[in-house]
XYZ file of N, CA and C in Angstrom:
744
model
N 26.341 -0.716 -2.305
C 25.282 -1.259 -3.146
C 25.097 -0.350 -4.347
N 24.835 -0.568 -5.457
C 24.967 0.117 -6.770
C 23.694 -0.391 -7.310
N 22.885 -0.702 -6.556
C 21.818 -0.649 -7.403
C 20.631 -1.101 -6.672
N 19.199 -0.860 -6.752
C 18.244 -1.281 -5.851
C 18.167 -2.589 -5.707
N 17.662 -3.094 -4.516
C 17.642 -4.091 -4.400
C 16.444 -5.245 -4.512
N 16.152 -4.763 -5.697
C 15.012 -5.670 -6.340
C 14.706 -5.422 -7.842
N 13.688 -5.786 -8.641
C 13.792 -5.744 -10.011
C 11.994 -5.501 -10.577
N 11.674 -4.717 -11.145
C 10.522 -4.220 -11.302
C 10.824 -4.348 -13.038
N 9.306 -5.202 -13.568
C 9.553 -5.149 -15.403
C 7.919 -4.314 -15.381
N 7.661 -3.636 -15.581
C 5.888 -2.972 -15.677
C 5.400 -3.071 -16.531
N 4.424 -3.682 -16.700
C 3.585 -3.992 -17.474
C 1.884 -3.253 -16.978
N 1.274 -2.944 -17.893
C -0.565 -2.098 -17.606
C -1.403 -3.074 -16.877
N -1.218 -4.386 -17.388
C -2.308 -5.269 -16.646
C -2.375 -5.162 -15.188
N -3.476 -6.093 -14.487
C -4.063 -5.737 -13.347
C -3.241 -7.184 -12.502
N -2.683 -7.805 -13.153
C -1.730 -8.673 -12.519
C -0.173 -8.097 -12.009
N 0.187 -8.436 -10.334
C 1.363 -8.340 -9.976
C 2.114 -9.544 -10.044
N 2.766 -10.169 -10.252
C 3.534 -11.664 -10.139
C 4.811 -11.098 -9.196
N 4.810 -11.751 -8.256
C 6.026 -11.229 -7.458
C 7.085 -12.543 -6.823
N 7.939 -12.059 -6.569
C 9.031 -13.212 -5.939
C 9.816 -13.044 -5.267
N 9.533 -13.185 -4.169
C 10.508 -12.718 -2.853
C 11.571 -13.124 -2.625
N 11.898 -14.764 -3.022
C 13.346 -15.237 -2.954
C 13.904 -15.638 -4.071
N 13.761 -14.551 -5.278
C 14.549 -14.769 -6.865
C 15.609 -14.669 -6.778
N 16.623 -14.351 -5.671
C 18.138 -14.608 -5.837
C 19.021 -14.991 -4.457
N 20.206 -15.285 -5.199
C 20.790 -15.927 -3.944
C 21.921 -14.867 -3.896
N 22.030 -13.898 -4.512
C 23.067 -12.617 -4.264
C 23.270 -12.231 -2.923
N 24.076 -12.102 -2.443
C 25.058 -11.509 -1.471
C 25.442 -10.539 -1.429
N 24.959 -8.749 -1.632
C 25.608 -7.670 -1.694
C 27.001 -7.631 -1.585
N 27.986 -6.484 -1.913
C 28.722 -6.071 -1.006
C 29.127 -5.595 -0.301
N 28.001 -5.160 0.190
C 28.168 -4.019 1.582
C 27.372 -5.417 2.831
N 27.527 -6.520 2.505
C 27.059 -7.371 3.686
C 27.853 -8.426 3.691
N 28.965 -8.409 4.226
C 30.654 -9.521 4.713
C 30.942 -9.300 3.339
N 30.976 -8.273 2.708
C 32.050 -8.353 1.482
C 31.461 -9.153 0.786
N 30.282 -9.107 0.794
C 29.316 -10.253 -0.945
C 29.450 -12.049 -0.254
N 29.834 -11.798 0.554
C 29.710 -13.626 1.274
C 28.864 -13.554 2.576
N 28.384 -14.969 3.057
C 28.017 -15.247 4.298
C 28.719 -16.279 4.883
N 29.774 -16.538 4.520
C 30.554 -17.881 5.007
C 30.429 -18.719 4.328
N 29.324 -19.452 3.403
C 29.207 -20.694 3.051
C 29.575 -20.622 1.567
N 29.732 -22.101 1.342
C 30.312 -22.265 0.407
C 29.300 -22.316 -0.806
N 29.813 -21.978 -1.924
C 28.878 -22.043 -3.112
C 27.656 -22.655 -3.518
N 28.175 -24.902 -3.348
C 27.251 -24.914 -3.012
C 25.817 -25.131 -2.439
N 26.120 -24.341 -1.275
C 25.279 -24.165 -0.504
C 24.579 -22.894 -0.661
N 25.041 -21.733 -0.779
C 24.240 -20.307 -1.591
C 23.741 -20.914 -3.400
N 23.511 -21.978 -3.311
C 22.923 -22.908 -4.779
C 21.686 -23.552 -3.910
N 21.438 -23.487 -2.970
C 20.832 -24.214 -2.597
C 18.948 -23.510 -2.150
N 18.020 -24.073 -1.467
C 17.062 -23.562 -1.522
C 17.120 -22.716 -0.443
N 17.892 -22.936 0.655
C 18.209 -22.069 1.856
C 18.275 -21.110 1.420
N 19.169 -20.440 0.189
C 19.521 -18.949 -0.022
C 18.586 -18.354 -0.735
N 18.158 -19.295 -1.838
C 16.908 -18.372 -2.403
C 15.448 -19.849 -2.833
N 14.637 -19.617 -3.988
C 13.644 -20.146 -4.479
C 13.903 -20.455 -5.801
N 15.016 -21.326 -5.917
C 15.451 -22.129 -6.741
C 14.163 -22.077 -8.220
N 14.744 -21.460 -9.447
C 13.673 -21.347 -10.691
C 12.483 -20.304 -10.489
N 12.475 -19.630 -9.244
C 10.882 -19.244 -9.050
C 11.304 -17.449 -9.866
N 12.344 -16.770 -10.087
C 12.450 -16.070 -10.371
C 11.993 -16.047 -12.011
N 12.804 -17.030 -12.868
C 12.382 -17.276 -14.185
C 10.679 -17.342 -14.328
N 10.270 -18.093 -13.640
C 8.788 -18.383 -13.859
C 8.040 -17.021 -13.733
N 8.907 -16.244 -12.703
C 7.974 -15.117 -12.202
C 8.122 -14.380 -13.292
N 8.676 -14.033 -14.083
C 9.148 -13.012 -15.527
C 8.149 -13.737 -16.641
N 8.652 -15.398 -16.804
C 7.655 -15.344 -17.800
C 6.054 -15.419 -17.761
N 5.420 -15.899 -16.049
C 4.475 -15.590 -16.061
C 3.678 -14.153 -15.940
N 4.328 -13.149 -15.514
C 3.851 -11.966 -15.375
C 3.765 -11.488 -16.962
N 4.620 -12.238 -18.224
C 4.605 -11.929 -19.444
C 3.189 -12.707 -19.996
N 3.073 -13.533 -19.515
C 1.969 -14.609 -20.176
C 0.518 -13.640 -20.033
N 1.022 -13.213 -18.296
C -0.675 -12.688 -17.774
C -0.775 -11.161 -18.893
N 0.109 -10.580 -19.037
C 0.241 -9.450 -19.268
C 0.890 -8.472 -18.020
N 1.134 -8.659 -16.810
C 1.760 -8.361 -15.854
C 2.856 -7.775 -15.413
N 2.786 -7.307 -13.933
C 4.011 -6.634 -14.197
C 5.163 -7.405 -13.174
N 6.206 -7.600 -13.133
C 6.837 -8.650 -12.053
C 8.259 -7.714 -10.886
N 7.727 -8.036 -10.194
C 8.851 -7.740 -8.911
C 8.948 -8.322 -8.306
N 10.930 -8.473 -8.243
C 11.409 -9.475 -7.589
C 12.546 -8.771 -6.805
N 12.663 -9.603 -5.620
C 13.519 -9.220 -4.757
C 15.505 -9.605 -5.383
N 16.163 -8.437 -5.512
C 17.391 -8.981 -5.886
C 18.499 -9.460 -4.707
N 18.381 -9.949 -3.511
C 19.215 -10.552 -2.547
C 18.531 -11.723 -1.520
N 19.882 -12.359 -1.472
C 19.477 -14.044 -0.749
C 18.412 -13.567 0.652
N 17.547 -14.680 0.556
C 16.574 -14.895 1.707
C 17.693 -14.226 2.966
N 18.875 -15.315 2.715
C 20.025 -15.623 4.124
C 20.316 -14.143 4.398
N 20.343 -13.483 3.290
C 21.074 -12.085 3.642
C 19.574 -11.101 5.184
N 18.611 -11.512 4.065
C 17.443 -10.581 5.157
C 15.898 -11.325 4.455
N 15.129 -12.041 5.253
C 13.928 -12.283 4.527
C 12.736 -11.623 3.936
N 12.460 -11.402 3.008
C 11.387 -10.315 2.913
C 10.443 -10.836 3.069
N 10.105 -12.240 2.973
C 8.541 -12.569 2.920
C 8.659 -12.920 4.962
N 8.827 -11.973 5.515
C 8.765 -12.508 6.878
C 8.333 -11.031 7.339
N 7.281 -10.661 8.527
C 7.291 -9.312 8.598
C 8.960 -8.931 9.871
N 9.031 -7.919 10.091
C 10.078 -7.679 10.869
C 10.514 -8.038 11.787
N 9.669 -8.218 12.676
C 9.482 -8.805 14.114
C 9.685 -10.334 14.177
N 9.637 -11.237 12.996
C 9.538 -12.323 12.898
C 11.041 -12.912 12.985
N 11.120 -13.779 14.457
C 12.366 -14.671 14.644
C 13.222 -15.160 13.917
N 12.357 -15.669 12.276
C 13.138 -16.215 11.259
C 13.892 -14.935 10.117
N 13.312 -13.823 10.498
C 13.782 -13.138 9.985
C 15.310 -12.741 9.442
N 16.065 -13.085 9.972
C 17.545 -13.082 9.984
C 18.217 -14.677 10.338
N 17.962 -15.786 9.532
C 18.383 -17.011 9.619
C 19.659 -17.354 9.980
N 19.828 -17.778 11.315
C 21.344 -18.275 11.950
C 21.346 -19.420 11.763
N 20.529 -20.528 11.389
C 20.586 -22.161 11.088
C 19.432 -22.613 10.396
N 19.369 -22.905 8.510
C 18.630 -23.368 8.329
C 18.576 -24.550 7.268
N 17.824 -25.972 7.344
C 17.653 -27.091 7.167
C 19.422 -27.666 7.322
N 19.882 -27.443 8.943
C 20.795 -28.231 9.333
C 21.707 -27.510 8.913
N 22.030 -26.264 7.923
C 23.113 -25.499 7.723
C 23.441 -24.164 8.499
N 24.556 -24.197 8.895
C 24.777 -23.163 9.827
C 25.480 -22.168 8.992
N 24.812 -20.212 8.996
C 24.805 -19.181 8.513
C 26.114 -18.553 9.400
N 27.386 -18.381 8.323
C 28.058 -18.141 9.852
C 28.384 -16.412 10.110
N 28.224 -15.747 8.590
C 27.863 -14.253 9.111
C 26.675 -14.213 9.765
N 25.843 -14.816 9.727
C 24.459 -14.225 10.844
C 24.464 -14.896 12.049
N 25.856 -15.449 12.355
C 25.178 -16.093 13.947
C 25.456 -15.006 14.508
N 26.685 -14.271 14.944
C 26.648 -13.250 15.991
C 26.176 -11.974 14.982
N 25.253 -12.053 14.210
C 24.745 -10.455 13.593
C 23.811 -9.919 14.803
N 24.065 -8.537 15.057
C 23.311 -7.965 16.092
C 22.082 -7.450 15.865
N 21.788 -6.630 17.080
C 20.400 -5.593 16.378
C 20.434 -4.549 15.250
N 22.080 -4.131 15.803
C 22.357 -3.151 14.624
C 22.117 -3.358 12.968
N 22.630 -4.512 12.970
C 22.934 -5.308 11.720
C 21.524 -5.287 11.049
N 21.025 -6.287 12.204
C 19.578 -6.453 11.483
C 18.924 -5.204 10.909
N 19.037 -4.400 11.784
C 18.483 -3.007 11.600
C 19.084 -2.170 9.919
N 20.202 -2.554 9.800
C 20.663 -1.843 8.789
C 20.260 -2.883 7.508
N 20.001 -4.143 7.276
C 19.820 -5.007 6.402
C 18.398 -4.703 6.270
N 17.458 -4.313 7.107
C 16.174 -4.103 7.105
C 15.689 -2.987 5.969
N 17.032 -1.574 6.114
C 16.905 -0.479 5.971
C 17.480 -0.561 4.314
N 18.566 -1.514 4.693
C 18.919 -1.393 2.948
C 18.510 -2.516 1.905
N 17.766 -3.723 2.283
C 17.338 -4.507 1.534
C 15.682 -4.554 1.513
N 15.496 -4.860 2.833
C 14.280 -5.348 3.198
C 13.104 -4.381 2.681
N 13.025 -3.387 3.381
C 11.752 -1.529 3.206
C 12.241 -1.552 2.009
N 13.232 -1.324 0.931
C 13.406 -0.799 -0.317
C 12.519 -1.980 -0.678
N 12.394 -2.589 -0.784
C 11.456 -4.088 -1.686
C 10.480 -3.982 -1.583
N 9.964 -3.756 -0.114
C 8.446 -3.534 -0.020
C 7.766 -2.496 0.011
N 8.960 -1.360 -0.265
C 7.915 0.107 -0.911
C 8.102 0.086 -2.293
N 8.986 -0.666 -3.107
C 8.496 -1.056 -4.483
C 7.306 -1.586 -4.968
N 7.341 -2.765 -3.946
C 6.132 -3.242 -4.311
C 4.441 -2.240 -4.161
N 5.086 -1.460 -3.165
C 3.364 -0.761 -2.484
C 3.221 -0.079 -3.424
N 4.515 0.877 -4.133
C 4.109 1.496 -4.993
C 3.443 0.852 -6.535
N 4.215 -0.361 -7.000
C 3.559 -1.014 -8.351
C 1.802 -1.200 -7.632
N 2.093 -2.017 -6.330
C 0.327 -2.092 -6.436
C -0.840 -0.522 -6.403
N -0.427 0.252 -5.371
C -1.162 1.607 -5.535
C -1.264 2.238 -6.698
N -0.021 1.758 -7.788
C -0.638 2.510 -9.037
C -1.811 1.786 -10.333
N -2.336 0.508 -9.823
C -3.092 -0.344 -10.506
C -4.075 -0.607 -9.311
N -5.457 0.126 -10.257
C -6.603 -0.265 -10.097
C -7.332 -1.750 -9.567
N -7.236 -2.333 -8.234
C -8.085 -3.665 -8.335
C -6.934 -4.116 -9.033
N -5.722 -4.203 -8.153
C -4.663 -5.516 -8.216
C -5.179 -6.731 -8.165
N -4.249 -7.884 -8.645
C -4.350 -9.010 -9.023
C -3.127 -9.482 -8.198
N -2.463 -9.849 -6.852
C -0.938 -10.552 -6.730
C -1.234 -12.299 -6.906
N -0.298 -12.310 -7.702
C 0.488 -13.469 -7.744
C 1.695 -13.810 -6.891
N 1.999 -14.704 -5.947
C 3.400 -14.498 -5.406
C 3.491 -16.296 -6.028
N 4.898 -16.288 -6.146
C 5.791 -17.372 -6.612
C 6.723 -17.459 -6.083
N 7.053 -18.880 -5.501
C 7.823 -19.679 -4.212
C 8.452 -20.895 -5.198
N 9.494 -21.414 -4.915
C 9.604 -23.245 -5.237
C 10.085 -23.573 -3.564
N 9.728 -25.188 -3.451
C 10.700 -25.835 -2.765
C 11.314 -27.136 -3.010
N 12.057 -27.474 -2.446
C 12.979 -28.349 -2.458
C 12.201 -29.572 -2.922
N 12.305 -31.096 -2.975
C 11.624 -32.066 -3.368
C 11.939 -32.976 -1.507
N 12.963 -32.135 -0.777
C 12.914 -32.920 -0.017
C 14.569 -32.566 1.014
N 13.793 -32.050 2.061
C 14.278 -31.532 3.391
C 15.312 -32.835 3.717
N 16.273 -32.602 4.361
C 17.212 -33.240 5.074
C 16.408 -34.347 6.090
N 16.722 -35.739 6.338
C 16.178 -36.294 7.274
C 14.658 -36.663 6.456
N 13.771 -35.952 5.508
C 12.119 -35.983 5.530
C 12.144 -36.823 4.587
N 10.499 -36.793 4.801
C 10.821 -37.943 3.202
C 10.272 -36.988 1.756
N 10.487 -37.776 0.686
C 10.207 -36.655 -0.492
C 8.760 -36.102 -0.505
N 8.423 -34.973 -0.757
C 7.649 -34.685 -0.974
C 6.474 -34.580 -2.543
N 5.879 -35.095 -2.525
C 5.164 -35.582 -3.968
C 4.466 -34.657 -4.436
N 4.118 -33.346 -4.096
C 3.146 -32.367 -4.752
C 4.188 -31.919 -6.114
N 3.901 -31.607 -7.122
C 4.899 -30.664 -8.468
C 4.151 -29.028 -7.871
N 3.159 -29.061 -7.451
C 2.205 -27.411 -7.031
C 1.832 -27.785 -6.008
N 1.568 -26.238 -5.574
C 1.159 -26.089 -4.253
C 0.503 -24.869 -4.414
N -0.758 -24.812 -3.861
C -1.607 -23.516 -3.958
C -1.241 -22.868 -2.084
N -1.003 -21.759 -1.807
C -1.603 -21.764 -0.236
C -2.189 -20.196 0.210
N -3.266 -20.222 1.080
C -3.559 -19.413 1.651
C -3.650 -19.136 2.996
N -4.080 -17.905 3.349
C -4.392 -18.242 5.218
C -6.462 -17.701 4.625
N -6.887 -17.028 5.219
C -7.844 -16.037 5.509
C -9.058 -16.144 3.803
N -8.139 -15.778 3.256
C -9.083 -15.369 1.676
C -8.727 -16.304 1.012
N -9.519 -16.922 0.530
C -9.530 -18.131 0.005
C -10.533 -18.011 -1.702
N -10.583 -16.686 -1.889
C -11.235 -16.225 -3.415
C -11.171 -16.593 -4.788
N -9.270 -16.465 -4.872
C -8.537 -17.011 -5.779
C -8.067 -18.565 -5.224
N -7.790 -18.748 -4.667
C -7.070 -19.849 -4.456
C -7.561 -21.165 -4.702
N -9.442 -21.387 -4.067
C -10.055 -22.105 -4.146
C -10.221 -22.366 -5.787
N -10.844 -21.587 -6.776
C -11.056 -21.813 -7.789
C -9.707 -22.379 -8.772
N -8.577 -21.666 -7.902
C -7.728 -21.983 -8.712
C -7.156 -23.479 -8.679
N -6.919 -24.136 -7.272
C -6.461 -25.259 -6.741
C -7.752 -26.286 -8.032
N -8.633 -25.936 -7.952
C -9.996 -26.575 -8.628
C -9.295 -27.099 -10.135
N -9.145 -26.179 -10.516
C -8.519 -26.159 -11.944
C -7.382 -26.939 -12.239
N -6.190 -26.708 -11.350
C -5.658 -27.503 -10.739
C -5.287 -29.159 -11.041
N -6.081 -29.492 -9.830
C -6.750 -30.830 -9.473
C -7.753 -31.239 -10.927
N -7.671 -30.495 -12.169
C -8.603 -31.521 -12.753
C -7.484 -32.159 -13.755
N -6.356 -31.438 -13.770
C -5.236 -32.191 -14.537
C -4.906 -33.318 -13.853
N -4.582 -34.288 -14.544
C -5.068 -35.538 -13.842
C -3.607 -36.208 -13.652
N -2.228 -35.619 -14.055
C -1.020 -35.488 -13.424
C -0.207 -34.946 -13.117
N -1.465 -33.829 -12.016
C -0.655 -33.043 -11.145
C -1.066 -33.660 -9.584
N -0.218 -33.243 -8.662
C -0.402 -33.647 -7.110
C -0.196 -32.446 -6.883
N -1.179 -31.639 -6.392
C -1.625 -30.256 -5.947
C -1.214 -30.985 -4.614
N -0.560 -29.939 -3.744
C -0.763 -29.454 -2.326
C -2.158 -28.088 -2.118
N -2.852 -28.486 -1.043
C -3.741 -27.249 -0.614
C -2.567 -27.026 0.589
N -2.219 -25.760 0.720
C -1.529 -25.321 1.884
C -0.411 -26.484 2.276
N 0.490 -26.875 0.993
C 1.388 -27.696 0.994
C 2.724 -27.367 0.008
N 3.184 -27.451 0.383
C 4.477 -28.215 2.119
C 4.522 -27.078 3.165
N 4.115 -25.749 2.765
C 3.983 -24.946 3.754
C 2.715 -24.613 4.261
N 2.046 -24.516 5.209
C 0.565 -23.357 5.526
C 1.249 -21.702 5.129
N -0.294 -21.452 4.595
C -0.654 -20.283 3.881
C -0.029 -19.294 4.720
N -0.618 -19.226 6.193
C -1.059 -18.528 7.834
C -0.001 -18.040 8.329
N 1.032 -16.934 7.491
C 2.114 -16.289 8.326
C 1.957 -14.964 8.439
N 1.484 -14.609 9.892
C 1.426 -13.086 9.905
C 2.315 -11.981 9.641
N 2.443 -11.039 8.794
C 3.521 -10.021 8.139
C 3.795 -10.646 7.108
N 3.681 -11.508 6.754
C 4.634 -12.045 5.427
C 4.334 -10.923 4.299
N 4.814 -11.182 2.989
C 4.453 -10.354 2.069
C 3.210 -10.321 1.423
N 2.149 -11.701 1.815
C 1.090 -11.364 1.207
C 0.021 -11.091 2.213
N 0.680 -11.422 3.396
C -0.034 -10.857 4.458
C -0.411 -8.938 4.356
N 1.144 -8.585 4.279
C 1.015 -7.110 4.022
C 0.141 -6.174 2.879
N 1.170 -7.200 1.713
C 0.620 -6.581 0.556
C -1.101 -6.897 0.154
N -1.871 -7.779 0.551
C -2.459 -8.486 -0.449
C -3.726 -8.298 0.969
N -3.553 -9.124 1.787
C -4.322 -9.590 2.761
C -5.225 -8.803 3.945
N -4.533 -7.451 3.469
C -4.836 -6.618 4.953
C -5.587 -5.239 3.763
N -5.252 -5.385 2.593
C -5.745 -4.638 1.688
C -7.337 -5.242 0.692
N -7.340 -6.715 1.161
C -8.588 -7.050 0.816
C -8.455 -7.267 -0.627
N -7.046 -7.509 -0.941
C -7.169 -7.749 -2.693
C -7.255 -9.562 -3.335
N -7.345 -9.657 -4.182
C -7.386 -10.758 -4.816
C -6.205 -11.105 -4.798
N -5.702 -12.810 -4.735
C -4.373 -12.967 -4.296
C -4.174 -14.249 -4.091
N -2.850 -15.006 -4.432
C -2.544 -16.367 -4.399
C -1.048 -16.669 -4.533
N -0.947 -17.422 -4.023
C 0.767 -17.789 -3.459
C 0.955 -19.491 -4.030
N 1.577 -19.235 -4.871
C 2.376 -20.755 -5.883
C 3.142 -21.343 -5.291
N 3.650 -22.229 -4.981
C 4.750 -23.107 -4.769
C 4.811 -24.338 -6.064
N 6.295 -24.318 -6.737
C 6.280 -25.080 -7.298
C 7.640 -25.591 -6.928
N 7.824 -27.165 -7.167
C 8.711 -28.300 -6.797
C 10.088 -28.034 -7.937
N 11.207 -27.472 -7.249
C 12.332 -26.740 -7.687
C 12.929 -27.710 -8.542
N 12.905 -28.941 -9.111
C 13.296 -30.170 -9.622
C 12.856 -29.655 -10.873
N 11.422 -29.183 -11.042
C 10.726 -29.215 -12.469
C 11.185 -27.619 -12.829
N 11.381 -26.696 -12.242
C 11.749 -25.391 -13.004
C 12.998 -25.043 -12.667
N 13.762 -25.688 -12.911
C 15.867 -25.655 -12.432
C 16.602 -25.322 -13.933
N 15.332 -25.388 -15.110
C 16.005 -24.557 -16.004
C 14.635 -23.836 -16.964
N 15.820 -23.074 -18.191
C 14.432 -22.141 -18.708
C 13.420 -22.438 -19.147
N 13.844 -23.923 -19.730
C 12.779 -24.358 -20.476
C 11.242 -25.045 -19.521
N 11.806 -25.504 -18.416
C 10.804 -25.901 -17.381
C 10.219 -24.278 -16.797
N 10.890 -23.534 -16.744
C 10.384 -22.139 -16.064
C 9.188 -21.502 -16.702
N 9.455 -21.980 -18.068
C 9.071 -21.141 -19.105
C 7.630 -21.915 -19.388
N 7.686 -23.546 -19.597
C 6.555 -24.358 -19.654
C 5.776 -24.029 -18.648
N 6.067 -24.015 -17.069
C 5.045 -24.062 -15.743
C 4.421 -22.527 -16.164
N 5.275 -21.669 -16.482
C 4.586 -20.311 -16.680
C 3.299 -20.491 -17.627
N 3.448 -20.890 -19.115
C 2.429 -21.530 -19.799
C 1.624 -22.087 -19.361
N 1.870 -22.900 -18.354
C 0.758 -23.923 -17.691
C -0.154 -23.033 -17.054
N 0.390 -22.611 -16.046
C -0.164 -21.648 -14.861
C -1.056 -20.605 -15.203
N -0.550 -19.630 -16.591
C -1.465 -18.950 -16.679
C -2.633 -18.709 -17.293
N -2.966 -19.702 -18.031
C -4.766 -19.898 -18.447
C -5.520 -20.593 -17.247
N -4.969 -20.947 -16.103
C -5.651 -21.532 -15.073
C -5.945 -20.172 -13.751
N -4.594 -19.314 -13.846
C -4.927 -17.995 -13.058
C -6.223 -17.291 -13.681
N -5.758 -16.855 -15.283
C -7.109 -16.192 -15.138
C -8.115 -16.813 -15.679
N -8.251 -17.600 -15.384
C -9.928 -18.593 -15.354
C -10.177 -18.933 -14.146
N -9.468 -18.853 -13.055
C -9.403 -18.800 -11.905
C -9.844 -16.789 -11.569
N -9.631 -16.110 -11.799
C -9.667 -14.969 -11.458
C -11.408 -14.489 -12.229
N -11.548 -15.038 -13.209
C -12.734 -15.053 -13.914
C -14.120 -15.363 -12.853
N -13.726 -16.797 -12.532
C -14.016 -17.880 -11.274
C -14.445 -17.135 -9.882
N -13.564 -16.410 -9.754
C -13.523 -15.601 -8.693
C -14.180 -14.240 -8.666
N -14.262 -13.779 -9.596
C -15.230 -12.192 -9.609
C -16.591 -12.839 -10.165
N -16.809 -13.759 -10.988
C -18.284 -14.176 -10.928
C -18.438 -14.607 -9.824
N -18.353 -15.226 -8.934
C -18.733 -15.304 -7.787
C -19.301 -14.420 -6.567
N -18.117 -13.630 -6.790
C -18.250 -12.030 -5.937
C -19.891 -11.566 -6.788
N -19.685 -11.257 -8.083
C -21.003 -10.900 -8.589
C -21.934 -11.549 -8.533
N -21.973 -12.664 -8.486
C -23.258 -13.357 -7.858
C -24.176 -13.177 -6.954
């Protein structure tokens, strides 16, 4: 590996924008830069969060922010999963079979943990410990529509588990554009213990909100670049939203 395995742009503001599955890279110290599958399928949402990386750069630029993103495929090692978590090391997912990770061992896991996984999330601890009364943003896309399911109609998705500070005001804002189909805690629930905003965000009591946007509308720059525009006069009027409240 020649280089860390994630991507930090720093910016002073009190916003983090982060993105856990911005690439579909394959090291080469893990099967020689492959996992078996074919191209494309490492194109696909299985390997990473299709557009969510672009958005995450230009929105952390919009907020004034600073952005970190993870530089290797979900498939390789998940970061938004805490360790212990089953899905952590994906041997079959939406009907595609991972064929370096079916027989990957403990060892394996253990060493993908050590060289992808902890390097990402002591990047991140460190960008947040050095800013006062963080702000995270995390940014996700998904698919428009799982194998077998039927399409899914949200373009956004707000989700939380527990703190609901930012999220509420923000979903609000949201919902008053009158052609968007907000998901609340859609297509995924908020509620995954260890995840990354579980760790980072949730157990630290900070302000915090997790995006999902529909990978159809940000698949190039110019859509990446618009949702970023969109998104961020609604975060911080949403974040505004949210500390008057607290002060109340």
């Amino acid at each position: 590996m020649t280089h860390p395995p994630f991507h930090v742009t720093p910016r002073p503001g009190r916003w983090v924008v982060t993105c856990d599955h911005a690439s579909n890279r394959v090291p080469p110290c893990t099967g020689g830069g492959s996992l078996g599958l074919a191209p494309s399928d490492m194109g696909r949402h299985i390997a990473w969060d299709v557009g969510a990386a672009g958005v995450t750069d230009a929105l952390a630029e919009a907020l004034g922010g600073t952005a970190v993103r993870s530089d290797f495929s979900r498939l390789v090692i998940d970061p938004n999963r805490g360790e212990d978590d089953p899905t952590l090391l994906m041997r079959l997912y939406d009907g595609t079979v991972i064929p370096a990770n079916r027989h990957a061992d403990a060892a394996e896991r253990e060493r993908r943990l050590a060289a992808f996984h902890r390097p990402y999330h002591r990047a991140l601890e460190r960008v947040l410990a050095e800013r006062p009364a963080p702000v995270v943003c995390s940014v996700h896309s998904f698919t428009p529509q799982l194998r077998g399911r039927p399409p899914r109609p949200w373009q956004v998705g707000v989700l939380f588990a527990g703190d609901r500070r930012l999220a509420d005001p923000l979903i609000l804002r949201l919902q008053s554009e009158p052609d968007l189909v907000v998901g609340v805690n859609e297509p995924y629930g908020g509620d995954l213990p260890g995840d990354a905003m579980d760790r980072h965000a949730l157990r630290h009591g900070r302000l915090h909100v997790l995006i999902e946007l529909r990978s159809d509308l940000i698949s190039d720059g110019a859509g990446q670049r618009a949702w970023a525009q969109r998104l961020a006069p609604h975060l911080e009027a949403a974040l505004e939203d949210a500390e008057n409240a607290r002060d109340g």
